[in-house]
Coordinates of C-alpha atoms and ligand atoms in Angstrom, one line a residue:
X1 CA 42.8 -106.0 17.4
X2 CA 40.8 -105.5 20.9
X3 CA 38.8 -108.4 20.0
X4 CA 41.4 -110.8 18.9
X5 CA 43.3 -110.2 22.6
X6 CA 39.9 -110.3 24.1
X7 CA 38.7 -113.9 22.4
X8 CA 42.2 -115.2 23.4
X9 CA 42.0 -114.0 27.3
X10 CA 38.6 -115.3 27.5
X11 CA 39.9 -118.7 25.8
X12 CA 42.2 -118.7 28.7
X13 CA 39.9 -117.9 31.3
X14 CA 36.7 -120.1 30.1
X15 CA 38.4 -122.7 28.3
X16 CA 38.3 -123.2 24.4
X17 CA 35.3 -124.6 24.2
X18 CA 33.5 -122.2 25.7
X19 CA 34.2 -119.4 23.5
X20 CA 33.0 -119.6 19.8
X21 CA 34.5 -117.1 17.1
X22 CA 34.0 -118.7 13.7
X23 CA 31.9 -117.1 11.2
X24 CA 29.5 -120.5 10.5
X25 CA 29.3 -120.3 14.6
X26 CA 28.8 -117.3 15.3
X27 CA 25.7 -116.6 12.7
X28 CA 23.9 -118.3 15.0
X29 CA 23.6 -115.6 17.1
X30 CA 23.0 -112.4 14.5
X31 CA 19.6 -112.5 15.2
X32 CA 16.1 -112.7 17.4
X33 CA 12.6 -113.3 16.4
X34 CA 12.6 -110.0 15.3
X35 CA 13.3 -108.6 11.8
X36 CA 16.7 -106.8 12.9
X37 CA 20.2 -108.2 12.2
X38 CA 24.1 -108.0 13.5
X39 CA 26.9 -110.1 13.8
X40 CA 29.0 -110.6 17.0
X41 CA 32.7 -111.2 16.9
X42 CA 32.7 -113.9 19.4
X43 CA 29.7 -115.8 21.6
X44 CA 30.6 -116.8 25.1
X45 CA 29.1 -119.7 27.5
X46 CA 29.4 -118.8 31.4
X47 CA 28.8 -121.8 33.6
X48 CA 29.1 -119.4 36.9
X49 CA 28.9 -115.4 38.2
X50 CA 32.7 -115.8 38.4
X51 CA 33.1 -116.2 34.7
X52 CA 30.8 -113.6 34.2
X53 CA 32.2 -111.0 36.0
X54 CA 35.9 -112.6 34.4
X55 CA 34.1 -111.6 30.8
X56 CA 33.3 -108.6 31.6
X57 CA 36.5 -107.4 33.4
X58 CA 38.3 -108.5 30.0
X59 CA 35.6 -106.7 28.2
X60 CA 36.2 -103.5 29.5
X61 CA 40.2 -103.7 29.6
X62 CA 40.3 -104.6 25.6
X63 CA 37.0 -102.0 25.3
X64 CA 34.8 -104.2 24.0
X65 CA 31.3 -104.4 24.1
X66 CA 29.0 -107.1 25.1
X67 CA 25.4 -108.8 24.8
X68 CA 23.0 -110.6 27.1
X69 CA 21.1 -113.1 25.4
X70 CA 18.8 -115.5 26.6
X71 CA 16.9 -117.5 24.4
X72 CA 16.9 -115.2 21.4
X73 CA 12.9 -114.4 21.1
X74 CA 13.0 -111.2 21.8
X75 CA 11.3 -109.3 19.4
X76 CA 12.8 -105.6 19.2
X77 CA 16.6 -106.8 18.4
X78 CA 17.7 -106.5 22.5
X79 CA 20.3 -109.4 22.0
X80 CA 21.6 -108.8 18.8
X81 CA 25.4 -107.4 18.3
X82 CA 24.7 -103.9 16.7
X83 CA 28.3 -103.5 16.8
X84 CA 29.9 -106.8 17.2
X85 CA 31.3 -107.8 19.9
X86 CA 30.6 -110.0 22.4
X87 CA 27.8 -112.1 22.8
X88 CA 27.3 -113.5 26.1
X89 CA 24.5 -116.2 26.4
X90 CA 23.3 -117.7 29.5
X91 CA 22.4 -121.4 27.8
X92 CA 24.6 -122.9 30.9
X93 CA 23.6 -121.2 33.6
X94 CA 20.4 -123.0 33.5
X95 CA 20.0 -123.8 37.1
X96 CA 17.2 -123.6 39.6
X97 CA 19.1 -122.8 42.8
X98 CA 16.6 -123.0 45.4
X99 CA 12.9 -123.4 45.6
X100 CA 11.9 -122.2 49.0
X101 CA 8.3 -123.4 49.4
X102 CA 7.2 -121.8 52.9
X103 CA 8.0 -118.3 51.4
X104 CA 6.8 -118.9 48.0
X105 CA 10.3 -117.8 46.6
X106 CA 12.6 -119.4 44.1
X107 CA 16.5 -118.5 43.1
X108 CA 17.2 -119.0 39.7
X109 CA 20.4 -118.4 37.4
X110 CA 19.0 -116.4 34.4
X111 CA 18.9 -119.1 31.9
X112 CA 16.1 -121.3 33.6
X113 CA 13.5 -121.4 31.0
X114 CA 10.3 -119.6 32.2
X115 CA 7.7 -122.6 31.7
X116 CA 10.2 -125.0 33.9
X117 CA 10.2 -123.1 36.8
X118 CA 6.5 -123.7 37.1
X119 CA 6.7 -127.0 35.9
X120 CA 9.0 -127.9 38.9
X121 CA 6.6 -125.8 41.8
X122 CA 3.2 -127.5 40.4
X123 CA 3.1 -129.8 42.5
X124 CA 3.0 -127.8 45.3
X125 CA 0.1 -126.1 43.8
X126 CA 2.7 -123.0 42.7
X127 CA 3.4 -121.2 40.0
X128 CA 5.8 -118.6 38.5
X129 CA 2.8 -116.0 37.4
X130 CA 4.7 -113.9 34.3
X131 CA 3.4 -116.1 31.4
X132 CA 5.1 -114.4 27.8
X133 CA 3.4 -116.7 24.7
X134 CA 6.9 -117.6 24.5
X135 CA 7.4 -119.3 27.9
X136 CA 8.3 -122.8 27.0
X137 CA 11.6 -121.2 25.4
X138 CA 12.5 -117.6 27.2
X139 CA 14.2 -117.5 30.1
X140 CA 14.1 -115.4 33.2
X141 CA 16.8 -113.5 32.2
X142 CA 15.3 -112.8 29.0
X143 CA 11.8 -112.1 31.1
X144 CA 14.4 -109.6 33.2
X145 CA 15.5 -107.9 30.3
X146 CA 12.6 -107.1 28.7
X147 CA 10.4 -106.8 32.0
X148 CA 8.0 -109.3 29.7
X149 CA 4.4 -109.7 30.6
X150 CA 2.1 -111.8 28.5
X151 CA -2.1 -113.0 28.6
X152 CA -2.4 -112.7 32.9
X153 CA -0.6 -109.5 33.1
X154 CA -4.4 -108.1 33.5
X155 CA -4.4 -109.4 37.4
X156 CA -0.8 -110.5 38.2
X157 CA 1.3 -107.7 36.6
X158 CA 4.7 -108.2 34.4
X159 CA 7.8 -109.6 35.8
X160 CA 9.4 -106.7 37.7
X161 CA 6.2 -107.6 40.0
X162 CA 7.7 -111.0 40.8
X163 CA 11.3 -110.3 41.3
X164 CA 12.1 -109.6 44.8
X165 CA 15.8 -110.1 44.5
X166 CA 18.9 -109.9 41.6
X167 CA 22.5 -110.3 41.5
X168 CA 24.1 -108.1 38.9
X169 CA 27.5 -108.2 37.3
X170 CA 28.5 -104.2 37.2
X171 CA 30.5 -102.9 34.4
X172 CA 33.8 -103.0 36.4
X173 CA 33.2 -107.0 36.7
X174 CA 31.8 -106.1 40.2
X175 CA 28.9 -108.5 41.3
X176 CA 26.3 -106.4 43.4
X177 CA 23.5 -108.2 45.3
X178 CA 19.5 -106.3 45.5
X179 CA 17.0 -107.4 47.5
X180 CA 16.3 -111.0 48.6
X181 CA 13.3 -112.6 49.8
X182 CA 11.2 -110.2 51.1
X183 CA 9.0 -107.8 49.0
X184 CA 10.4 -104.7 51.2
X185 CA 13.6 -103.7 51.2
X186 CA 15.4 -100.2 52.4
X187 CA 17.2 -98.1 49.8
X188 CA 16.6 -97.4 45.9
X189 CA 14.7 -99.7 44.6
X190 CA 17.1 -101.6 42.4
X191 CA 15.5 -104.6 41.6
X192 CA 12.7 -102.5 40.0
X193 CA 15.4 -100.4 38.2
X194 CA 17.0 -103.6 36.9
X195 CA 13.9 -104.8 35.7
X196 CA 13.7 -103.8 31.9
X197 CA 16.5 -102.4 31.1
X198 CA 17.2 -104.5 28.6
X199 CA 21.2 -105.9 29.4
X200 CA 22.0 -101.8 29.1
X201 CA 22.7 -101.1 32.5
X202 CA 23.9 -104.9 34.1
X203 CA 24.3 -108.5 33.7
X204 CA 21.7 -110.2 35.6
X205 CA 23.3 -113.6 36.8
X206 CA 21.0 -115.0 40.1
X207 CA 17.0 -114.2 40.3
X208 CA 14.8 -114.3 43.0
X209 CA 11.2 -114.6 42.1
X210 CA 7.6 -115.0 44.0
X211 CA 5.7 -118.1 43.4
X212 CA 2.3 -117.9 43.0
X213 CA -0.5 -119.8 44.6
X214 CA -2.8 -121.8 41.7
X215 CA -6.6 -120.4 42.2
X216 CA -9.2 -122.1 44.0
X217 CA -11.2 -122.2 40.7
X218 CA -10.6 -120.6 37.2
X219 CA -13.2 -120.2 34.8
X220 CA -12.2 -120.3 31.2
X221 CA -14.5 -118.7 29.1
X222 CA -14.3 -118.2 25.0
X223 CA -17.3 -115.7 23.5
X224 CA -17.5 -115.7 19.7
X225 CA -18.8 -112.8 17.9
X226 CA -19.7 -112.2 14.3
X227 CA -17.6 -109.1 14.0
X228 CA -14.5 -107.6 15.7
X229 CA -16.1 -104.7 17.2
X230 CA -18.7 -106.8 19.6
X231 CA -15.7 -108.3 20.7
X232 CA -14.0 -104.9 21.3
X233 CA -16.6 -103.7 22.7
X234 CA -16.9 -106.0 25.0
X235 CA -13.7 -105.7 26.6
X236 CA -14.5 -102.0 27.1
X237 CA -17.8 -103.2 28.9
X238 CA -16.4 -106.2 31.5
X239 CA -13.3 -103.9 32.8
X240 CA -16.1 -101.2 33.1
X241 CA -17.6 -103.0 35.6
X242 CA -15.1 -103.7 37.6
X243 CA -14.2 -106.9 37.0
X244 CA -10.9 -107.6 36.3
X245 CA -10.4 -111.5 34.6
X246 CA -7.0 -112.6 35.1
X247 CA -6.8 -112.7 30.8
X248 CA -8.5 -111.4 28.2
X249 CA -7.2 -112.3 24.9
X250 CA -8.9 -111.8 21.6
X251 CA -8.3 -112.9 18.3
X252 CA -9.3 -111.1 14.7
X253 CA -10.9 -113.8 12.6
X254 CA -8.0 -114.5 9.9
X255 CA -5.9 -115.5 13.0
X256 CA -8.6 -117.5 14.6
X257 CA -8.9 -119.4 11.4
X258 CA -5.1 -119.7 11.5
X259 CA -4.6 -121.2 14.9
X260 CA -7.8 -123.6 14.3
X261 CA -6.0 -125.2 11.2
X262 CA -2.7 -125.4 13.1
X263 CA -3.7 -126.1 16.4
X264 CA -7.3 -127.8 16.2
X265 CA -8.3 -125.9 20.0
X266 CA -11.6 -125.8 18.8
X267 CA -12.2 -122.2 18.2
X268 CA -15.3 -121.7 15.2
X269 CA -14.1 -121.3 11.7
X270 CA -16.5 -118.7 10.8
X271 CA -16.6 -116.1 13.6
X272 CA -15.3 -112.6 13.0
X273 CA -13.3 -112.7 16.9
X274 CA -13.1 -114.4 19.8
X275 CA -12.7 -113.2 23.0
X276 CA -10.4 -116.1 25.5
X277 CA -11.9 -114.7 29.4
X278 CA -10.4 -116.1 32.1
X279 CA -11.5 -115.4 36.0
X280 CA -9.7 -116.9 38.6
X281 CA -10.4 -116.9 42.9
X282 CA -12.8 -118.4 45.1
X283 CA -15.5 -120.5 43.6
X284 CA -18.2 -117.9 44.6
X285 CA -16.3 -115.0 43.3
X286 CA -15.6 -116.8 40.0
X287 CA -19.4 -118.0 39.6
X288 CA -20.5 -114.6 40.1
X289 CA -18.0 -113.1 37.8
X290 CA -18.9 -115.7 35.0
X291 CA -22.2 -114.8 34.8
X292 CA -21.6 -111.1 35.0
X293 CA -19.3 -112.1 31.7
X294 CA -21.5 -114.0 30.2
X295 CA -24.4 -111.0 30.0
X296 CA -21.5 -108.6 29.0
X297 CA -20.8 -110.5 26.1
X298 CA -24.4 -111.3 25.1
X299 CA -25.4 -107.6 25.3
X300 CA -22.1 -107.1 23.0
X301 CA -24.1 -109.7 20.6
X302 CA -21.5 -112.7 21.3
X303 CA -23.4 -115.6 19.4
X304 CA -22.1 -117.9 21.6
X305 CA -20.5 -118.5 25.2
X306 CA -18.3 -121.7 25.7
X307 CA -16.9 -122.5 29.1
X308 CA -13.6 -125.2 29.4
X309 CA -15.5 -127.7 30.8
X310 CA -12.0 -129.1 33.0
X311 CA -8.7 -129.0 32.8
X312 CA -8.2 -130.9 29.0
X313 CA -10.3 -128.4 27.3
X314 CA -8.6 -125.0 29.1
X315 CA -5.3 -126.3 28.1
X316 CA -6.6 -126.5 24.8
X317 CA -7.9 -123.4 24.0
X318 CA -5.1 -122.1 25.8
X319 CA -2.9 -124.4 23.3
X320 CA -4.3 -122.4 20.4
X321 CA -3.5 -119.1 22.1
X322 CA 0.5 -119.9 23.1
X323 CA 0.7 -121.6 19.7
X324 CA -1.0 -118.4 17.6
X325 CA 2.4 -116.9 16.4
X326 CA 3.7 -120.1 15.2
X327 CA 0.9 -120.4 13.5
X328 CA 0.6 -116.8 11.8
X329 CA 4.2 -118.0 10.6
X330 CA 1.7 -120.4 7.9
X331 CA 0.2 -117.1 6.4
X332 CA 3.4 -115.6 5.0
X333 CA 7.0 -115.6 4.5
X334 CA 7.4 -113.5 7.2
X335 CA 5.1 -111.1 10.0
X336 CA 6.3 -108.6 11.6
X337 CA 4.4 -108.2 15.0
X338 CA 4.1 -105.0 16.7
X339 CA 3.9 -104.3 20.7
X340 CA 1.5 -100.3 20.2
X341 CA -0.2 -100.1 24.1
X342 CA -3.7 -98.2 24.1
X343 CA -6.0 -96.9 26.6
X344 CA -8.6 -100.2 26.7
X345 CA -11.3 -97.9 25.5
X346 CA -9.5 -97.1 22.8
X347 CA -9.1 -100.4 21.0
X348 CA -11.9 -100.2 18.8
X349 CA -10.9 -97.5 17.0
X350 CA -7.2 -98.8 17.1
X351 CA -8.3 -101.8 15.2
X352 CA -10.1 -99.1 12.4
X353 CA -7.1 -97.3 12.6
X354 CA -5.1 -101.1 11.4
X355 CA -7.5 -101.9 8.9
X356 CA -7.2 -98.6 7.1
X357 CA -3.3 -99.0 7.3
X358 CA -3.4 -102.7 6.2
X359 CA -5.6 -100.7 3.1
X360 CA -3.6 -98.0 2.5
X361 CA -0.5 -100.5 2.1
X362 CA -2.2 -103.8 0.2
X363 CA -1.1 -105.8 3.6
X364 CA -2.5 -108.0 5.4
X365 CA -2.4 -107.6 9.1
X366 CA -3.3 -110.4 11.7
X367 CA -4.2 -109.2 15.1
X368 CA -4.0 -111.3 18.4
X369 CA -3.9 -109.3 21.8
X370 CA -3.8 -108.7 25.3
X371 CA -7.5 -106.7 25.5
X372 CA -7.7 -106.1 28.8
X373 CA -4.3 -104.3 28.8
X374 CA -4.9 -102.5 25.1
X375 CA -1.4 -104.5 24.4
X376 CA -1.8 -104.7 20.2
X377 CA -0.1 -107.3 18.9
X378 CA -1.2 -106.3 15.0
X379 CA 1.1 -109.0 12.8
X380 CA 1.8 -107.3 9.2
X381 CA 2.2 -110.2 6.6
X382 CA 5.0 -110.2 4.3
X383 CA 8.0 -111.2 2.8
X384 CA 11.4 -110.6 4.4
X385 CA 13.3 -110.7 1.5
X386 CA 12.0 -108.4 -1.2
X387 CA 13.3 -105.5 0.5
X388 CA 10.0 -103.1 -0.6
X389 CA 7.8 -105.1 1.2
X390 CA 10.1 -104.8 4.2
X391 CA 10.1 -100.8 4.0
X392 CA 6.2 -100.7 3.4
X393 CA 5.7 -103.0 6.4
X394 CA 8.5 -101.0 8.8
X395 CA 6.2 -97.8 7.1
X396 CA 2.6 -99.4 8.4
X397 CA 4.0 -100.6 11.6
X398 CA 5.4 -96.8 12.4
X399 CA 1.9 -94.9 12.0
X400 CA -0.1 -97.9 13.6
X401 CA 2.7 -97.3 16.9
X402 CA 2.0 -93.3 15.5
X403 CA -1.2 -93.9 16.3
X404 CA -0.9 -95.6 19.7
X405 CA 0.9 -92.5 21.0
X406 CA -1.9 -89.8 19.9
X407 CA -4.5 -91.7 21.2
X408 CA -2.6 -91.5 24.8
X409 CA -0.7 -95.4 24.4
X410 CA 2.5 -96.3 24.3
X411 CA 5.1 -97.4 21.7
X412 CA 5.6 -100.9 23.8
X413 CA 4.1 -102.8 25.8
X414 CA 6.6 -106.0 26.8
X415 CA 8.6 -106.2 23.8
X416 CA 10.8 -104.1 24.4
X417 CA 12.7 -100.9 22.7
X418 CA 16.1 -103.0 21.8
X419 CA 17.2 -101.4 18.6
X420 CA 13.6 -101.7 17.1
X421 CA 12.1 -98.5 18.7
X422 CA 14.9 -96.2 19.5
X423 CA 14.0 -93.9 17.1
X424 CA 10.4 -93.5 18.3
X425 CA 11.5 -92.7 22.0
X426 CA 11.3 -89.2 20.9
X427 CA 7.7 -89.3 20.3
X428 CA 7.5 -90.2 24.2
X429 CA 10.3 -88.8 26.1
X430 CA 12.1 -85.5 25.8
X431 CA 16.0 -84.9 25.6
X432 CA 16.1 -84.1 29.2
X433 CA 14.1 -87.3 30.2
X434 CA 16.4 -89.2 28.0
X435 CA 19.7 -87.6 29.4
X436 CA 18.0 -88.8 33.0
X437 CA 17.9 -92.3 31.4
X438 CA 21.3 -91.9 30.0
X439 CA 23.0 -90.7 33.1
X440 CA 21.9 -94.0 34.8
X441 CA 23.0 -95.9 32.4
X442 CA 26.5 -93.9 32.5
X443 CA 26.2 -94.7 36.4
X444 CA 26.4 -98.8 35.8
X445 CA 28.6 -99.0 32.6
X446 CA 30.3 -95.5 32.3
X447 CA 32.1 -96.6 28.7
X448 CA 28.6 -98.5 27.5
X449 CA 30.1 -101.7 27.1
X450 CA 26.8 -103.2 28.1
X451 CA 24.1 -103.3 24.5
X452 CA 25.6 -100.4 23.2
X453 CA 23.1 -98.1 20.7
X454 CA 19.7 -99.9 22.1
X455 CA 16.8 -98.1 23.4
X456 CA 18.4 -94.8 23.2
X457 CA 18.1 -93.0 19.4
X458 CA 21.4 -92.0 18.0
X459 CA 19.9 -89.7 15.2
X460 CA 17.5 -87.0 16.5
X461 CA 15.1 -87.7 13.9
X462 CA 11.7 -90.0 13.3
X463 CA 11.3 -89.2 10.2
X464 CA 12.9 -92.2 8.7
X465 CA 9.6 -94.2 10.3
X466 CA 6.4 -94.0 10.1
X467 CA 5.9 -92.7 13.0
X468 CA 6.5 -88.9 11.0
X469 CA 2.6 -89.8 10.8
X470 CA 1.8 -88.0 14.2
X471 CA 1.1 -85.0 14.3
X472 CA 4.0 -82.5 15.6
X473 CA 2.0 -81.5 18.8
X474 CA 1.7 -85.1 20.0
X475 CA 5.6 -85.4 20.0
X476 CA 7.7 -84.5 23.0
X477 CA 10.7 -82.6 21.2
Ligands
FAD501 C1 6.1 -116.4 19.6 C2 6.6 -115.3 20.6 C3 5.7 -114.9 21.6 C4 6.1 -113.9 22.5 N1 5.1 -113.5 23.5 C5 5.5 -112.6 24.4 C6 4.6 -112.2 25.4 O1 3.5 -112.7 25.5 N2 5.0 -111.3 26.3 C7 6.3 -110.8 26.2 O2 6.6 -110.0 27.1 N3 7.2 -111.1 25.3 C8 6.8 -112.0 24.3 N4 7.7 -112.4 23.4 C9 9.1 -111.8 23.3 C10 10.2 -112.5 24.1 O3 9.9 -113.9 24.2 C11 10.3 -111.9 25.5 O4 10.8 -110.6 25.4 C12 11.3 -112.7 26.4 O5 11.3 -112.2 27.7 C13 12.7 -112.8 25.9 O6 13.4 -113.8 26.6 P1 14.8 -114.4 26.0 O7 15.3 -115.4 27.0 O8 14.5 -115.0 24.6 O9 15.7 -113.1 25.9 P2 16.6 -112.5 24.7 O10 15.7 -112.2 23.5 O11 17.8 -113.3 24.5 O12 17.0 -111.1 25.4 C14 16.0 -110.1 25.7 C15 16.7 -108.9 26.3 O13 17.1 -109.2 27.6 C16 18.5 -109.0 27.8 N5 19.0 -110.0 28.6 C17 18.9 -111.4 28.5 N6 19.5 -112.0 29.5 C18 20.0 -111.1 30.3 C19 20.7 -111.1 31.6 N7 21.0 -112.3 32.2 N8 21.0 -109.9 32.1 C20 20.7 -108.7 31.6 N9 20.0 -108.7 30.4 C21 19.7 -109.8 29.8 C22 19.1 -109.0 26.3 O14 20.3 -108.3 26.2 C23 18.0 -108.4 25.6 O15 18.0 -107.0 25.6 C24 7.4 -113.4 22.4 C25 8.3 -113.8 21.5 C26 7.9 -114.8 20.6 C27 8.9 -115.3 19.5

C-alpha cells in the first residue's frame, strides 16, 4: 500500500509522465550489465534538484526505498531494486551547467554522459581525465557512484580525484552543498566521502569536476609477445623503473583475437598478449620514456614494438581496447567479468592462478586488464541461462577474487560492491570496520531508504561463494 500512495503523490508532484509503474515499463530497469536481477515498483524521471529532493521527501513519508541509476552499466548490481521500490534515474538531468575554462572546472547534473563532457572541453585542449571502457554511455553520476576508474587511472587516478564539488539530496529531502571549485576546502572531507558510495548514503544531483590539460605529446605504444607471461613480466619491469605510463592495458590472446575480428585495430592474430603502453608529458620526457619501454619490453622477449604513428592509428588501437567487452560478448552467451585488484607484482601468478580455475571448471576465461594497477578484469564464458553454468561460473569467479585477497589485493577495483560482493566484505573488513561503515551510512539515511541491502552482507557467511576457498587466516572475522 506504501507504494501505491507513493506512485500517486509522485504522479502529482512530477506529472504522469514522469513516473512509470507498469510491469512491461518497468522491466526495463531490473537490471545492469551485470548478472544480478530485481524489479522496482515504479521508475521516476527528475528534470531538477527540486523534484529530487520532492521524491525523496515522499519516499521516506510512505517508507519506501529508492535507487540511483545512471546509465545502467554498472557491473556489481548498484542500481538494481533488490527490494523494489523506487527507481530514480537521472536520464533528464542531463545538463552541463557551466564549463569554467580559466579554472579548468566544469558543473554538471549527474546524467551528463562521461565521454560528452570531454567532447564539449576539446577544443580548448581539455579533457575530463576518469576514462571507464564504458564512457560513451555512463554518466558522472554513475562515475560518482562507483568512484569508476578505467585504462589512465595509472597517472590520473579514479574519479573522486576529479571531483572538487557535489550537491547531495540527504535522506530528509534536504539538499547539502560540498566543496566547490577549489581543490581545498575546510571541514570533513565530504566530497571524498561521497565518492563511492554507491547511492547508499545520498543522491548526488550537481557535480563539479577538474578538467584536464591534453599532453604536449603522448606516445602510444603496443608490444606483442608470444606468451602471456613476457607480457606480465613486463609490466612488473617498466613500473620497476619508475616510470609510470599514463595506461598500461594488456590483453590475453583469445581476447586479442576477439577484438581484432570485431574491431579490425590492428592488433596480430597470432600473438599470445599484448601490452597497449601509453606515456604522456613533454616531448623530451615522452621520448625518453619510450625508449626506456621499448628495451623493457624487448628484454621481456616482446617480438615486436609498434608505435601509433598519429592520431588515426592511437584512436584505433584505443578503438579495439574501449570496444573489447562488446566484443567478448561474440565468444558466448554470456561473460561474467570480474573486478580482483593485485599487487602489480603479483599478476603473473594471478593469471596461473585463472588458468588453473578456468581448468578446474571446463571454462573459458578471457582476460583484458588495467596492468599497471593489477586491476583483473578475467571474463568467465558462459551461458546465463542454464542455471549450472551460472553457479560454476559465480564458484570460479569467488576463488579467483579468493585469490586476490591472499595474495594482499582487493575484491574490487572500480566496479563496485553493489549487491555482487557483499558477501565477500568479510574477507576484508571486520564487524567493527563494517559497523563504522554502517554508522555513516545511518548518519545520511537513518531508515536506509537510499540502496537498501548493497555493499553491506546481510548473512554473516561466505560460504555460499567461492570465496570459502581462502584460507581461514587470510579472513578478517
Ligand atoms: C563494457 C563496460 C566497460 C566498463 N568499463 C569500466 C571501467 O573501465 N572502469 C570502471 O570503473 N567501470 C567500468 N564499467 C562499469 C560501469 O560502467 C561504471 O561503474 C559506471 O561508472 C557506471 O555508470 P552508470 O551511469 O551506468 O551508473 P549505474 O550503473 O546506473 O549506477 C552505478 C552506481 O551509482 C549509483 N548512482 C548512480 N547515479 C547516482 C547519483 N546521481 N547519486 C548517487 N548514486 C548514484 C547507483 O545507485 C549505483 O550504485 C564498465 C561497464 C561496462 C558495461
Amino acid at each position: 500500500m506504501a507504494l501505491v500512495e507513493a506512485i500517486a503523490k509522485l504522479r502529482k508532484a512530477l506529472g504522469s509522465g514522469n513516473v512509470l509503474d507498469k510491469a512491461g515499463d518497468v522491466m526495463l530497469y531490473e537490471y545492469d550489465a551485470g548478472v544480478d536481477k530485481g524489479t522496482p515498483g515504479a521508475v521516476v524521471f527528475p528534470a531538477t534538484t527540486e523534484d529530487v529532493s520532492a521524491i525523496v521527501k515522499i519516499a521516506a513519508a510512505e517508507g519506501v526505498s529508492i535507487v540511483p541509476r545512471g546509465a545502467g552499466t554498472g557491473l556489481s548490481g548498484g542500481s538494481i531494486a533488490r527490494d523494489g521500490g523506487i527507481v530514480l534515474v537521472f536520464t533528464r538531468m542531463n545538463r552541463i551547467l557551466e564549463i569554467d575554462l580559466e579554472n579548468q572546472r566544469a558543473t554538471v547534473q549527474p546524467g551528463v554522459v562521461n565521454l560528452e563532457l570531454s567532447n564539449a572541453v576539446e577544443k580548448h585542449g581539455l579533457y575530463f581525465a576518469p576514462d571507464p571502457s564504458s564512457q560513451k554511455a555512463s554518466t558522472i553520476g554513475g562515475n560518482v557512484g562507483e568512484n569508476s576508474g578505467g585504462p589512465h587511472t595509472l597517472a590520473h587516478g579514479v574519479t573522486v580525484n576529479h571531483v572538487t564539488g557535489l550537491e547531495v539530496v540527504l535522506g530528509d529531502g534536504r539538499v547539502a552543498q560540498f566543496g566547490g571549485k577549489s581543490v581545498d576546502t575546510c571541514g570533513y572531507d565530504m566530497c571524498g566521502f561521497f565518492t563511492g558510495t554507491e547511492g547508499t548514503v545520498g543522491i548526488v544531483t550537481k557535480i563539479t569536476v577538474k578538467l584536464t590539460r591534453k599532453a604536449e605529446t603522448i606516445a602510444t605504444l603496443l608490444a606483442i609477445y608470444d606468451t602471456i607471461d613476457d607480457g606480465a613480466n613486463t609490466v612488473v619491469d617498466i613500473t620497476r623503473e619508475g616510470i609510470t605510463p599514463t595506461a598500461l592495458e594488456m590483453f590475453d590472446g583469445l581476447t586479442l583475437r576477439t577484438v581484432e575480428e570485431a574491431t579490425h585495430a590492428g592488433y596480430p592474430m597470432d600473438a599470445g598478449a599484448v601490452l597497449l603502453i601509453e606515456l604522456e608529458g613533454l616531448r623530451e620526457a615522452v621520448e625518453e620514456q619510450a625508449e626506456a619501454v621499448r628495451r623493457l619490453c624487448a628484454v621481456n622477449g616482446a617480438r615486436e614494438v609498434r608505435r601509433a604513428k598519429d592520431d588515426a592509428e592511437r584512436a584505433l588501437l584505443w578503438k579495439g581496447r574501449k570496444n573489447a567487452f562488446a566484443a567478448i560478448g561474440r565468444l558466448a552467451p554470456s561473460y561474467y567479468t570480474q573486478d580482483g585488484v593485485v599487487p602489480r607484482t603479483k599478476i603473473p601468478e594471478t593469471l596461473k592462478f585463472i588458468a588453473k580455475v578456468s581448468e578446474k571448471y571446463g571454462m573459458r576465461i578471457a582476460n583484458i586488464f588495467h596492468a599497471g594497477d593489477g586491476n583483473m578484469h578475467p571474463a568467465i564464458l558462459f551461458d546465463l541461462r542454464d542455471p549450472a553454468q551460472l553457479e560454476k561460473t559465480i564458484a570460479a569467479s569467488g576463488e579467483i577474487l579468493g585469490y586476490c585477497v591472499s595474495v594482499g589485493g582487493t575484491i574490487t577495483g572500480e566496479h563496485g560492491v553493489g549487491m555482487e560482493k557483499d558477501k565477500l566484505m568479510p574477507l576484508l573488513f571486520t564487524e567493527t570496520d563494517m559497523d563504522v561503515m554502517k554508522s555513516l551510512r545511518e548518519a545520511f539515511n537513518p531508515d536506509s531508504l537510499f540502496n537498501p541491502r548493497k555493499i553491506f552482507p546481510t548473512t554473516r557467511s561466505c560460504r555460499e561463494t567461492g570465496a570459502a576457498a581462502i584460507p581461514p587466516e587470510l579472513r578478517k572475522r
